[in-house]
Amino acid sequence: QVQLVDSGGGLVQAGGSLRLSCAASGRTFSSYAMGWFRQAPGKEREFVAIISWRVTTIYYADSVKGRFTISRDNAKNMVYLQMNSLKPEDTAVYYCAASKGGNLYASINYDYWGQGTQVTVSS
């Protein structure tokens, strides 16, 4: 069992930065691949970034590549999403999620989800 708590969202101007954090509980956290997803109003939840449990695999959505950085600290049971050069189209609720495997681009393959944190980017 893994419980996830997202934090770090807020209101920022375009071009600014935010760092999202995801605190996980559970002894088996380090064995899960972790992902960040986001959902804007009226849109489906979409993949943002993933990181494998050994940090050997990291993928980003094309829309955030070069601006966002995902990282994890297994000793602290934490996952982070550093977001730079934010754009208004990045506005969404951001969720961290944990997966035991499968297609990590698909939200259906994630077993546990955080409650979400709102990110709003003003123009």
Coordinates of C-alpha atoms in Angstrom, one line a residue:
Q1 CA 0.0 0.0 0.0
V2 CA 1.3 3.5 -0.9
Q3 CA -0.2 6.8 0.0
L4 CA 0.7 9.9 -1.9
V5 CA 0.4 13.6 -0.9
D6 CA 1.0 16.2 -3.6
S7 CA 2.0 19.8 -2.7
G8 CA 3.8 22.8 -4.1
G9 CA 1.2 24.2 -6.5
G10 CA 0.2 27.8 -6.7
L11 CA -0.2 30.9 -8.9
V12 CA 2.7 32.0 -10.9
Q13 CA 3.3 34.4 -13.9
A14 CA 4.3 33.1 -17.3
G15 CA 8.0 32.4 -17.3
G16 CA 8.1 31.6 -13.7
S17 CA 9.0 28.4 -11.8
L18 CA 7.4 26.0 -9.3
R19 CA 8.5 22.9 -7.7
L20 CA 6.0 20.2 -7.0
S21 CA 6.6 17.6 -4.3
C22 CA 5.0 14.2 -3.7
A23 CA 5.4 12.6 -0.3
A24 CA 4.9 8.8 -0.3
S25 CA 4.3 6.5 2.6
G26 CA 4.8 2.8 2.5
R27 CA 7.8 0.6 2.7
T28 CA 7.7 -0.5 -0.9
F29 CA 7.8 3.0 -2.4
S30 CA 11.2 2.5 -3.9
S31 CA 9.9 -0.4 -6.0
Y32 CA 7.4 1.8 -7.9
A33 CA 7.8 3.8 -11.0
M34 CA 6.5 7.3 -10.4
G35 CA 4.7 9.6 -12.7
W36 CA 3.3 13.1 -12.9
F37 CA 0.0 13.7 -14.7
R38 CA -2.1 16.8 -15.1
Q39 CA -5.7 17.6 -15.9
A40 CA -6.9 21.0 -17.2
P41 CA -10.6 22.0 -17.0
G42 CA -12.6 20.2 -19.6
K43 CA -9.7 18.0 -20.7
E44 CA -8.6 14.5 -20.1
R45 CA -5.8 13.7 -17.7
E46 CA -2.5 13.7 -19.5
F47 CA 1.0 12.3 -19.0
V48 CA 3.7 14.8 -18.0
A49 CA 6.7 12.8 -16.8
I50 CA 7.8 9.4 -15.4
I51 CA 10.8 8.1 -13.5
S52 CA 11.6 4.5 -12.9
W53 CA 12.3 3.2 -9.4
R54 CA 16.1 3.0 -10.1
V55 CA 16.1 6.3 -11.9
T56 CA 17.4 4.5 -15.0
T57 CA 14.4 5.6 -17.1
I58 CA 13.0 9.2 -17.4
Y59 CA 10.5 10.3 -20.0
Y60 CA 8.7 13.6 -20.6
A61 CA 5.8 14.7 -22.6
D62 CA 6.9 16.7 -25.6
S63 CA 5.0 19.7 -24.3
V64 CA 7.2 20.0 -21.2
K65 CA 10.5 18.6 -22.4
G66 CA 13.4 21.0 -21.7
R67 CA 11.3 22.9 -19.1
F68 CA 10.3 20.3 -16.5
T69 CA 12.6 18.0 -14.5
I70 CA 11.4 14.9 -12.6
S71 CA 13.4 13.5 -9.8
R72 CA 13.1 11.2 -6.8
D73 CA 14.7 10.5 -3.5
N74 CA 13.9 7.0 -2.4
A75 CA 15.6 7.4 1.0
K76 CA 13.1 10.2 1.7
N77 CA 10.1 8.7 -0.1
M78 CA 9.8 11.8 -2.2
V79 CA 9.2 12.6 -5.9
Y80 CA 9.7 16.1 -7.3
L81 CA 8.7 18.0 -10.5
Q82 CA 10.7 21.1 -11.1
M83 CA 8.8 23.3 -13.6
N84 CA 10.6 26.2 -15.3
S85 CA 9.6 28.6 -18.0
L86 CA 5.9 28.0 -17.2
K87 CA 3.3 28.8 -19.8
P88 CA -0.4 29.5 -19.4
E89 CA -1.2 26.2 -21.1
D90 CA 0.6 24.5 -18.2
T91 CA -2.4 25.5 -16.0
A92 CA -3.9 22.3 -14.5
V93 CA -4.3 20.1 -11.5
Y94 CA -1.1 18.1 -11.2
Y95 CA -1.1 14.5 -9.8
C96 CA 1.7 12.2 -8.8
A97 CA 1.1 8.5 -9.2
A98 CA 2.8 5.2 -8.5
S99 CA 2.9 2.2 -10.8
K100 CA 4.2 -1.3 -10.6
G101 CA 4.7 -1.5 -14.3
G102 CA 3.1 -1.7 -17.8
N103 CA 2.7 1.2 -20.1
L104 CA 3.7 4.1 -17.9
Y105 CA 2.3 6.7 -20.3
A106 CA -1.2 5.4 -19.5
S107 CA -2.9 6.6 -16.3
I108 CA -4.8 3.3 -16.1
N109 CA -1.5 1.5 -15.2
Y110 CA -1.0 3.5 -12.0
D111 CA -2.1 1.9 -8.8
Y112 CA -2.0 4.9 -6.4
W113 CA -2.7 8.6 -6.8
G114 CA -2.1 11.8 -4.9
Q115 CA -4.9 14.2 -4.3
G116 CA -3.6 16.7 -6.8
T117 CA -2.2 20.2 -6.5
Q118 CA -3.4 23.2 -8.6
V119 CA -1.0 25.1 -10.8
T120 CA -2.2 28.3 -12.4
V121 CA 0.0 30.2 -14.8
S122 CA -1.1 33.8 -15.6
S123 CA -0.2 35.5 -18.8

